[in-house]
Short mmCIF file of C-alpha atoms in Angstrom, two decimals:
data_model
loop_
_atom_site.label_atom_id
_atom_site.label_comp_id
_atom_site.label_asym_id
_atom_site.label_seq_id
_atom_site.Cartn_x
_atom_site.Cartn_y
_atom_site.Cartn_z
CA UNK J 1 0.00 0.00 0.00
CA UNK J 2 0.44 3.74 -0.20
CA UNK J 3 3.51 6.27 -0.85
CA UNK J 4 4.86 9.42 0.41
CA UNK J 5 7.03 11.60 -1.60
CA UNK J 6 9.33 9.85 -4.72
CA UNK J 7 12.82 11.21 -3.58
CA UNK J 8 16.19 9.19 -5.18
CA UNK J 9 18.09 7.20 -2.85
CA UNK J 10 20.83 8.54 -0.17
CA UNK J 11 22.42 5.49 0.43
CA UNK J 12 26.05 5.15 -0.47
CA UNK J 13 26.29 8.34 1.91
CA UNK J 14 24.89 7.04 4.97
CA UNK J 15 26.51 3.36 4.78
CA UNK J 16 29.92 4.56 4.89
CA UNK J 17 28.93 6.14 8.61
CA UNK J 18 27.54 3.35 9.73
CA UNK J 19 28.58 0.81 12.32
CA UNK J 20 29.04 -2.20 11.73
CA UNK J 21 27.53 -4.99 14.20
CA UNK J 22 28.97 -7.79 15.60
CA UNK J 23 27.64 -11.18 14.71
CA UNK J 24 28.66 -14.50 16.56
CA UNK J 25 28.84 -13.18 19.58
CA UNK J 26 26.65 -13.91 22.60
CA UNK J 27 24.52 -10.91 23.44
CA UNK J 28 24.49 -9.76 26.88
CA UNK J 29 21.17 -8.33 26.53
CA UNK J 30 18.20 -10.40 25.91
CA UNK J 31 15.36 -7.85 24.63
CA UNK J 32 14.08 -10.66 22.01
CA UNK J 33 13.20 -13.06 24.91
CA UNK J 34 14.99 -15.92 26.96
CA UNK J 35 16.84 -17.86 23.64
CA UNK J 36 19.52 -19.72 24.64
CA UNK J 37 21.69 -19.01 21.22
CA UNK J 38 25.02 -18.24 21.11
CA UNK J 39 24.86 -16.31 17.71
CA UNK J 40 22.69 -13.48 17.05
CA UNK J 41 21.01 -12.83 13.73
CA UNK J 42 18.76 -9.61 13.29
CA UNK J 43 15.58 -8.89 11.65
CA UNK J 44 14.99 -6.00 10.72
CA UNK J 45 11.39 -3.61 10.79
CA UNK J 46 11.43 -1.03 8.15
CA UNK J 47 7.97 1.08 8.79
CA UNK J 48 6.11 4.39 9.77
CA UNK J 49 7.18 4.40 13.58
CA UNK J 50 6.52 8.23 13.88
CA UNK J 51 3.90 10.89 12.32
CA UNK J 52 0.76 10.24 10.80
CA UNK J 53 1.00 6.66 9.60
CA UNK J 54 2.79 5.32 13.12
CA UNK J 55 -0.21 3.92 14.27
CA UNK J 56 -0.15 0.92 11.76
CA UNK J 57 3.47 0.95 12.06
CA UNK J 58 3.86 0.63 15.30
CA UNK J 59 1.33 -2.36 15.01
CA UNK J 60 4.06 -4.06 12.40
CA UNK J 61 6.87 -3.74 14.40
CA UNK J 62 5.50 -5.41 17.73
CA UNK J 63 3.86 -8.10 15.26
CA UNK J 64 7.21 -8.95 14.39
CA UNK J 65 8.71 -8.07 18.17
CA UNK J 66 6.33 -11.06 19.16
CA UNK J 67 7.42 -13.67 16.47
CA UNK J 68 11.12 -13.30 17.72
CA UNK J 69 10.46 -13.49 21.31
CA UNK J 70 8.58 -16.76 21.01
CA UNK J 71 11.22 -17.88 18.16
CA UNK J 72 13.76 -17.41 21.44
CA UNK J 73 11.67 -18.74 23.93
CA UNK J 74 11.54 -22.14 21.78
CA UNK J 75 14.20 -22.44 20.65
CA UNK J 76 13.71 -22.62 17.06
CA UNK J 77 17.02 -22.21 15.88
CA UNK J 78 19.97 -24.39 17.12
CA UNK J 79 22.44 -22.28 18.34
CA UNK J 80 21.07 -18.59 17.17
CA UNK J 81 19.20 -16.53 19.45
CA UNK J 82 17.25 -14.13 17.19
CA UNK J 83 17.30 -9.71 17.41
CA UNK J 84 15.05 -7.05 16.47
CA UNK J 85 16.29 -4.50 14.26
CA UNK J 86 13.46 -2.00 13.72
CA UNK J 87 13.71 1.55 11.67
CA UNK J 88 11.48 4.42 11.01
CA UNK J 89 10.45 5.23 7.50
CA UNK J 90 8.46 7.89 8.59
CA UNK J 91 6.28 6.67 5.44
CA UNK J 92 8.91 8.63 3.32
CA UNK J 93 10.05 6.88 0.05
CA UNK J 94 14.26 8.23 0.87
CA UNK J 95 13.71 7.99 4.43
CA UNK J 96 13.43 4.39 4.28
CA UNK J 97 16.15 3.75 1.27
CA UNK J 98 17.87 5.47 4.20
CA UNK J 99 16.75 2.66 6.77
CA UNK J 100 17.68 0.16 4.31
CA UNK J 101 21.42 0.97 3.75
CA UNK J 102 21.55 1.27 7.84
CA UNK J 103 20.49 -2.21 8.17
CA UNK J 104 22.35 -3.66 4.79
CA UNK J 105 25.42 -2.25 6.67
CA UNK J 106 24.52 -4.43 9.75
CA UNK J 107 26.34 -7.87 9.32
CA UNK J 108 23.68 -9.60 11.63
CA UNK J 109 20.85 -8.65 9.61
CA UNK J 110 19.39 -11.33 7.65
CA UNK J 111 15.99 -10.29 6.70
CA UNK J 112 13.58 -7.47 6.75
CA UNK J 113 9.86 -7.34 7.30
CA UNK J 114 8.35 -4.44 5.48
CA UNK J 115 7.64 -1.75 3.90
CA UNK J 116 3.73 -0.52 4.80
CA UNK J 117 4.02 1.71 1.78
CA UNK J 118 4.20 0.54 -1.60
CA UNK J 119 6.26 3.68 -2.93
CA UNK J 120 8.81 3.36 -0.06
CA UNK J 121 9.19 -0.84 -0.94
CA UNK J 122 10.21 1.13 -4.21
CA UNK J 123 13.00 2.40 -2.79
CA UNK J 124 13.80 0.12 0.02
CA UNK J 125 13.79 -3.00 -2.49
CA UNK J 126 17.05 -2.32 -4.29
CA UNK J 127 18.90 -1.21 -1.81
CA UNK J 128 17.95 -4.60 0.15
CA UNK J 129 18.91 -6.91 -3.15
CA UNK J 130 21.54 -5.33 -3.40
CA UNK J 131 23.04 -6.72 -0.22
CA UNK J 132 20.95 -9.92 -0.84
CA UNK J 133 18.96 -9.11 2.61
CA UNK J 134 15.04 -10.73 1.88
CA UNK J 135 12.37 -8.69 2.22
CA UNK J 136 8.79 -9.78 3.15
CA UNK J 137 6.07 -7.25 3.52
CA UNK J 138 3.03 -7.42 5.73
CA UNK J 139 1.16 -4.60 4.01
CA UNK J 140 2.48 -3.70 0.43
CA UNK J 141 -0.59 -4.04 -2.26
CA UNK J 142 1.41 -1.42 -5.36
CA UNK J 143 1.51 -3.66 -8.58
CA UNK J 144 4.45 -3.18 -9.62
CA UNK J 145 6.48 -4.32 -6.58
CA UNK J 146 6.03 -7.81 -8.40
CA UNK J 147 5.38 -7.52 -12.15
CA UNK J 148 1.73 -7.33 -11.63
CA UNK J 149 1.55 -4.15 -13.36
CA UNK J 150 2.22 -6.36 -16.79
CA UNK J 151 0.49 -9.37 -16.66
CA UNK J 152 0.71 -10.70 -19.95
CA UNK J 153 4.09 -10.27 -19.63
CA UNK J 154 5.28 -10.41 -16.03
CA UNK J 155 8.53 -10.45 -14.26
CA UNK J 156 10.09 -10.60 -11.61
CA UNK J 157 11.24 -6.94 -10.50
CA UNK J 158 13.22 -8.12 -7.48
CA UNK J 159 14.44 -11.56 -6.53
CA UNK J 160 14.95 -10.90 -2.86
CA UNK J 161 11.04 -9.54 -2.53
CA UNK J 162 7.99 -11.56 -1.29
CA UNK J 163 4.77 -9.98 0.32
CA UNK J 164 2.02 -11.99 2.33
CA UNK J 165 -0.60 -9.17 1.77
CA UNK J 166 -2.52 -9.09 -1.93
CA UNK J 167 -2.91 -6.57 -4.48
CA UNK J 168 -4.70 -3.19 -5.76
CA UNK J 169 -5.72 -4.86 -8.79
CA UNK J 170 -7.65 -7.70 -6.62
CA UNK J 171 -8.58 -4.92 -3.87
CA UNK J 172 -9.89 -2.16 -6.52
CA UNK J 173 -12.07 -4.94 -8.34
CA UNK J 174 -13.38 -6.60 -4.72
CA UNK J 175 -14.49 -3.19 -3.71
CA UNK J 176 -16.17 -1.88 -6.93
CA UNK J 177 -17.73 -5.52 -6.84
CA UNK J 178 -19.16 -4.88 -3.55
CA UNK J 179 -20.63 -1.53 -4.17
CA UNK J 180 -22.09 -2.49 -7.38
CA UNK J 181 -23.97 -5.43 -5.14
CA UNK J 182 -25.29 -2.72 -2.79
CA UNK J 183 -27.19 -0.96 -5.77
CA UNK J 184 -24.57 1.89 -6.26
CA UNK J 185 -24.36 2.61 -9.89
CA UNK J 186 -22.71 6.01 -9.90
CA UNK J 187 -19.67 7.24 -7.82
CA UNK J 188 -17.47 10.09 -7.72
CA UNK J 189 -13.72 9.18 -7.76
CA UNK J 190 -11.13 11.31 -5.63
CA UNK J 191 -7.30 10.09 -4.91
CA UNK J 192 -4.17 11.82 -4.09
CA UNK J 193 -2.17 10.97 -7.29
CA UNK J 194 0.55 8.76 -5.18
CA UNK J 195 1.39 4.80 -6.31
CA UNK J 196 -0.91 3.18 -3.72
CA UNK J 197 -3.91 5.87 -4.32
CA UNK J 198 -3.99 6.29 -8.14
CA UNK J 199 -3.22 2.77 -8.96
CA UNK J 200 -5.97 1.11 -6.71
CA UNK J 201 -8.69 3.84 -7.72
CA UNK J 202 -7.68 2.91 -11.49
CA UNK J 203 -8.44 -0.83 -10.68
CA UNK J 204 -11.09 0.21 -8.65
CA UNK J 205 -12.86 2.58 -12.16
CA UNK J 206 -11.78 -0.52 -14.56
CA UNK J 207 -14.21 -2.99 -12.48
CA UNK J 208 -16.71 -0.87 -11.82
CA UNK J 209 -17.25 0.30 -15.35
CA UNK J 210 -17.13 -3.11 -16.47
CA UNK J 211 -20.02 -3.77 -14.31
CA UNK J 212 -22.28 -1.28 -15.68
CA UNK J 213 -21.40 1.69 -12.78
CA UNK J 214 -20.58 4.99 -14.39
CA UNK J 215 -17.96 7.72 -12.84
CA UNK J 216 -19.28 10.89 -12.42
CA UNK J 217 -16.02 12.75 -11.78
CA UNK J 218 -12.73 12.33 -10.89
CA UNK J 219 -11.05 14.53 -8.62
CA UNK J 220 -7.05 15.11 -7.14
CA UNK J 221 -5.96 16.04 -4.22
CA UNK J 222 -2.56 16.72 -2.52
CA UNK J 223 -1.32 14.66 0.78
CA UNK J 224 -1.36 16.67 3.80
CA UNK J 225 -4.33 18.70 2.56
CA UNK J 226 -7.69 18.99 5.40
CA UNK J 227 -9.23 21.06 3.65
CA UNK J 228 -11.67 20.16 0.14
CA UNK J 229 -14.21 22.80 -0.50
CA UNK J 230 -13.54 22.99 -4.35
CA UNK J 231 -13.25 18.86 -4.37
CA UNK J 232 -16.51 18.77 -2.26
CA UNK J 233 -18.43 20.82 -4.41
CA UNK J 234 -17.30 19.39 -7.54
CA UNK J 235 -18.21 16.06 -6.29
CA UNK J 236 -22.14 16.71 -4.98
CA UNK J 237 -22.69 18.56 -8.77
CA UNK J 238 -22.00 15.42 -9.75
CA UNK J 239 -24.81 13.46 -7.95
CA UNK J 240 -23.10 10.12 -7.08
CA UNK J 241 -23.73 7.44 -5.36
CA UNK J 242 -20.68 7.12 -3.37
CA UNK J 243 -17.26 8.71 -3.52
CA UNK J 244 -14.43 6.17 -3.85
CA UNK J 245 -11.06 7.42 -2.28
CA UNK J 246 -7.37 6.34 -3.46
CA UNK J 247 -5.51 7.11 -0.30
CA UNK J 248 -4.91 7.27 3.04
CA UNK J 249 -7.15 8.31 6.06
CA UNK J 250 -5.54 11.53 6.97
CA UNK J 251 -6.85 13.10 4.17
CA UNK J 252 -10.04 10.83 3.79
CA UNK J 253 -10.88 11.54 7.41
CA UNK J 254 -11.70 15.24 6.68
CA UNK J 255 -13.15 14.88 3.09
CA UNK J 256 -15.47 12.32 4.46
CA UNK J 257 -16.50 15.21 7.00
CA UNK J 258 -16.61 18.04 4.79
CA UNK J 259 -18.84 15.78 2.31
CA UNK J 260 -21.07 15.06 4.61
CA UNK J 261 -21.48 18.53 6.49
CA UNK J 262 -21.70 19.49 2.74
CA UNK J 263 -25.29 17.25 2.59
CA UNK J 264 -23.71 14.39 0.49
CA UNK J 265 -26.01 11.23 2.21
CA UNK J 266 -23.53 7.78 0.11
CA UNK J 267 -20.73 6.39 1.88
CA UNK J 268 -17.24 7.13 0.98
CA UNK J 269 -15.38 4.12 0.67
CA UNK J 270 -10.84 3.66 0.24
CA UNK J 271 -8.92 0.47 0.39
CA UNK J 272 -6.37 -0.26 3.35
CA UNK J 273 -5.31 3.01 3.53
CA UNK J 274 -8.17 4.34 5.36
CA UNK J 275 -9.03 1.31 7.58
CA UNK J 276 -7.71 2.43 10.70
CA UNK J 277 -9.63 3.97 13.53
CA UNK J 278 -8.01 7.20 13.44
CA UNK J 279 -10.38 7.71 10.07
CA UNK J 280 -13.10 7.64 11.82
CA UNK J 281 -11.80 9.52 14.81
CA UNK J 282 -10.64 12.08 12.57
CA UNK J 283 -14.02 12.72 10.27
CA UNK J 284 -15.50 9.11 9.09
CA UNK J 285 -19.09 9.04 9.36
CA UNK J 286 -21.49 6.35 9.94
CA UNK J 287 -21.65 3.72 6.52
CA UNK J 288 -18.45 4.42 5.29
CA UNK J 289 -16.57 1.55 3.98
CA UNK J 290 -13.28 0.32 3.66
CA UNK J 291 -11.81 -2.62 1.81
CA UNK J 292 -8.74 -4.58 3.59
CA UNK J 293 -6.48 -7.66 2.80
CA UNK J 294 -7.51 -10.46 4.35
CA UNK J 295 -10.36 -11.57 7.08
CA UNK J 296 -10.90 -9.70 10.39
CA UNK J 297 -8.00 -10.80 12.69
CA UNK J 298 -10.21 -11.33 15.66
CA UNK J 299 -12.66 -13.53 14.47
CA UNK J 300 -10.19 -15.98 12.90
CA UNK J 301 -9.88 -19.18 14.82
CA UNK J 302 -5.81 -19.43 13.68
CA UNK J 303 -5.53 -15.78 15.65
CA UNK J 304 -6.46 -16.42 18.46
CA UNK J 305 -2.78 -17.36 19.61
CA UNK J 306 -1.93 -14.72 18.40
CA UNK J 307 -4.17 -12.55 19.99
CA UNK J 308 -3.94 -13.16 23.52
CA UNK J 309 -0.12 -13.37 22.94
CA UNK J 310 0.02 -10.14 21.75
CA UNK J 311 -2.28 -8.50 24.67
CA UNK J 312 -0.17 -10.81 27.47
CA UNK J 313 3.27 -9.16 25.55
CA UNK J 314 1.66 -5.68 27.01
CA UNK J 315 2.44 -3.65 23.92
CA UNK J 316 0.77 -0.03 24.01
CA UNK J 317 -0.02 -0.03 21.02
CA UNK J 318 -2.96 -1.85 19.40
CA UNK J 319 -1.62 -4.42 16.80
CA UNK J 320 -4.20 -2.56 14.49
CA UNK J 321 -4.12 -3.95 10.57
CA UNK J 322 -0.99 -5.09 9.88
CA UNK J 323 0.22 -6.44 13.09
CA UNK J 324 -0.82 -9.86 12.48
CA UNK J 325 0.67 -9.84 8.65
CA UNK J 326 3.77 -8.89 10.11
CA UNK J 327 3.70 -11.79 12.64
CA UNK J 328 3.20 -14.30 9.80
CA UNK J 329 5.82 -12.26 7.84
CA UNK J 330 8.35 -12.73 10.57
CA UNK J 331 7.79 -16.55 11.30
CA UNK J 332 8.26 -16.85 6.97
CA UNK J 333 11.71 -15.49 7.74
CA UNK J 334 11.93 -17.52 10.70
CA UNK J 335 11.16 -20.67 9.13
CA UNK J 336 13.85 -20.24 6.28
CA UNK J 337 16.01 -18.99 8.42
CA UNK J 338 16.31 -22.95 10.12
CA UNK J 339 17.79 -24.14 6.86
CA UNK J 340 19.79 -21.37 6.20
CA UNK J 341 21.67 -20.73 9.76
CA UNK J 342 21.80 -24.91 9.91
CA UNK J 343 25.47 -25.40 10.58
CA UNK J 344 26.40 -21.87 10.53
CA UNK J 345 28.83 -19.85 12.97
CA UNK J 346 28.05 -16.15 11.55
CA UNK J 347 25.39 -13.99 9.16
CA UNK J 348 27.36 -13.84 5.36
CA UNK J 349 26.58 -12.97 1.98
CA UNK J 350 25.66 -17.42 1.88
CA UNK J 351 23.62 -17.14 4.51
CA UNK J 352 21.23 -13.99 3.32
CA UNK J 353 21.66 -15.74 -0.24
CA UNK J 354 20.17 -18.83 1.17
CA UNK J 355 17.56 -16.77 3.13
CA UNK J 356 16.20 -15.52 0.12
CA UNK J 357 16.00 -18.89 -1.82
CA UNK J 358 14.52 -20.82 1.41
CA UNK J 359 11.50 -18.02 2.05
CA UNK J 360 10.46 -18.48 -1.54
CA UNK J 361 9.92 -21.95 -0.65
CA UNK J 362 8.03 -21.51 2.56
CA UNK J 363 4.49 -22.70 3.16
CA UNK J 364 3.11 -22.41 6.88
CA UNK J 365 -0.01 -21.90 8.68
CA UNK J 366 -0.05 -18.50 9.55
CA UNK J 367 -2.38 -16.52 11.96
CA UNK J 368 -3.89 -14.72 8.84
CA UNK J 369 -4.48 -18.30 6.86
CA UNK J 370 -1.77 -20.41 4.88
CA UNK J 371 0.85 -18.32 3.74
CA UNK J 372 3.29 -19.14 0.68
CA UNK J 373 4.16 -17.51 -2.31
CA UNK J 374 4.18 -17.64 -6.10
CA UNK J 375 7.01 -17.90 -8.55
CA UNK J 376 6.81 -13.60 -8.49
CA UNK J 377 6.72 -13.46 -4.88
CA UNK J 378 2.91 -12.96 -4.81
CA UNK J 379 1.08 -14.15 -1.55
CA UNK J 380 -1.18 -16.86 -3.34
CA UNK J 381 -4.23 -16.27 -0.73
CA UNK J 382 -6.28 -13.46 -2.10
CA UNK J 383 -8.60 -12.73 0.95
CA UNK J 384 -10.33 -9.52 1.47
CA UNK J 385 -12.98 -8.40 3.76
CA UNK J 386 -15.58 -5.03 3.56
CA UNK J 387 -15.69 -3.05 6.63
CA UNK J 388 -18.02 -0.23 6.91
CA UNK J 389 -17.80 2.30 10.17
CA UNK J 390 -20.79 1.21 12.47
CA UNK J 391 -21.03 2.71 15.82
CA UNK J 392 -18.10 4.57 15.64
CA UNK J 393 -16.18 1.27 14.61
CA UNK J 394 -15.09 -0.96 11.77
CA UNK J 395 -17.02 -3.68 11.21
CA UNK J 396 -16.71 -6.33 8.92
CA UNK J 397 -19.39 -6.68 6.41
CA UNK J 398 -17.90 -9.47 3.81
CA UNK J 399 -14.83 -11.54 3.29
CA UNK J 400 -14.17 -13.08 0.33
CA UNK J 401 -11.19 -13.93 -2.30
CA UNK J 402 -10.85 -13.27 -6.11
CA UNK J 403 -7.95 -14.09 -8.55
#
């Protein structure tokens, strides 16, 4: 999912400052839990930690925080006692090429989870091949970040890059498909011209058209803007059903408000980027709808582990959408990381290689469903679920798959 600005990368600069960590050495400190290892290996957390977007961040990196700690508690790998290595991308596209080189630099770390924004995996990606460091995202849904964005012809972009979360051209069909079921057969079309909102809201105009809806308007706007008179008007001359937003919910908190102050009665729906509570904290009104990968955590018999391990770990923050993708992201690292430490005395360049090849290869029960991946790195479970804001909460309305 989602971007922030498109700003080249700043590596080279920042890894020649860097530090370089020890590896095969017993740690003294035991922040990942009570392993018994005598070599540490570090995986790292590349997400929002701070500003807007820190709430689902935050939620990605104690996801992961939890698979480690039990991963130590049990043992899982002879002889390795496992680290968490977590950096803030403040949801900036350089910021986290910047995060990447820090932990490429790092001679412990052997794998990554994240990005949570599709236009920051842009940047992170490379720099993370590169050093032949796998990468495993809980949250990225961009197209392009596998090929996706030519299917007649795809490839695959980058060879250390897998994601467990599915894509903006299953999410934009699965939610044009579910308003077109409600009745809806005209909607007004707003998104903030970044990778994550422009490309779902073009999948999302593709389906609906195809079903017989027709698009009254499309409208831009620019991230970090509150405030969308000229949108808002625009939008209620055109008489839609429902406004469909590509984006995130700090702007799609306050359009939804000023829509609705504005008399517009439909609901305004988004993908991933607006489910999060702070979007209807922050403006959401009652029957707005959001589309999200995979079925509500809660109610999923194979989370419930998960659940009341997370709440007994005492994290602050709620594990919110992503926190259980990052989990199963983590324990795919985890599990490929028992063939490729097997025998081994330190992290190298043989290790990270055989990292890569052994996640691509990995097929567990995760607390999301089964998680594995295709030849392009492609979760192959294509879940989804409908929420719409009832009583001043999300609530799931369907879950389904397509693809």
């Amino acid at each position: 999912m989602r971007q922030r600005r498109l700003i080249k990368l700043v590596a080279p600069a920042v890894i020649g400052v860097l530090v370089l960590a020890a590896c095969g050495e017993k740690s003294e400190d035991d922040p990942g839990g009570s392993g018994g290892g005598t070599h540490t290996a570090k995986i790292g957390v590349i997400a929002p930690l701070s500003g807007d977007l820190s709430a689902l961040g935050l939620g990605i990196k104690n996801g992961v925080d939890l698979a480690i700690r039990q991963a130590n508690e049990g043992n899982k790998i002879d002889g390795w006692k496992l680290e968490l290595a977590a950096e803030d991308d403040q949801a900036t596209a350089n910021v986290g090429a910047t995060a990447a080189a820090k932990l490429s630099s790092d001679e412990a770390v052997v794998g990554v989870v994240g990005t949570l924004n599709s236009s920051v995996a842009e940047q992170v990606a490379p720099v993370l091949q590169q050093a032949k460091i796998v990468q495993v995202s809980p949250a990225n849904t961009g197209v392009a970040l596998t090929g996706r964005d030519n299917l007649a012809a795809q490839k695959r972009k980058y060879a250390n890059y897998y994601r467990v979360a599915t894509t903006d051209d299953i999410q934009g069909p699965f939610a044009a498909q579910y308003l077109l079921g409600t009745g809806i057969k005209t909607v007004a079309i707003v998104h903030d011209k970044k990778t994550y909102g422009q490309g779902l809201q073009a999948a999302f105009a593709a389906e609906f058209k195809k079903g017989g809806g027709t698009v009254t308007a499309t409208e831009t706007i620019n991230p970090g803007d509150k405030l969308f008179s000229g949108v808002v008007t625009k939008i209620l001359n055109s008489k839609p059903g429902a406004v469909y937003y590509g984006g995130e919910f700090p702007e799609a908190a306050p359009l939804s408000k000023q829509l609705h102050d504005a008399g517009f009665k439909g609901p305004l729906m988004g993908g991933d980027g607006i489910y999060d509570q702070k979007f209807i904290d922050n403006g959401g009104v009652e029957g707005d709808l959001a589309t999200s990968v995979g079925a509500p955590t809660d109610t999923l018999a194979s989370a419930k582990a998960f659940v009341d391990a997370y709440t007994a770990a005492g994290f602050k923050e709620a594990y919110g959408a992503y926190g259980a993708y990052a989990y199963d992201a983590a324990n795919v690292i985890i599990e490929a990381l028992k063939k490729s430490l097997a025998g081994k005395d330190k992290v190298d360049e043989g290790v990270r290689q055989a990292t890569i090849d052994a996640v691509g290869g990995v097929k567990i029960s995760g607390v999301t469903g089964e998680v594995a991946f295709d030849e392009f790195g492609d979760t192959t479970t294509k879940v989804l679920t409908v929420y719409a804001v009832t009583s001043k909460k999300w609530a799931p309305k369907k879950t389904d798959s397509l693809g």
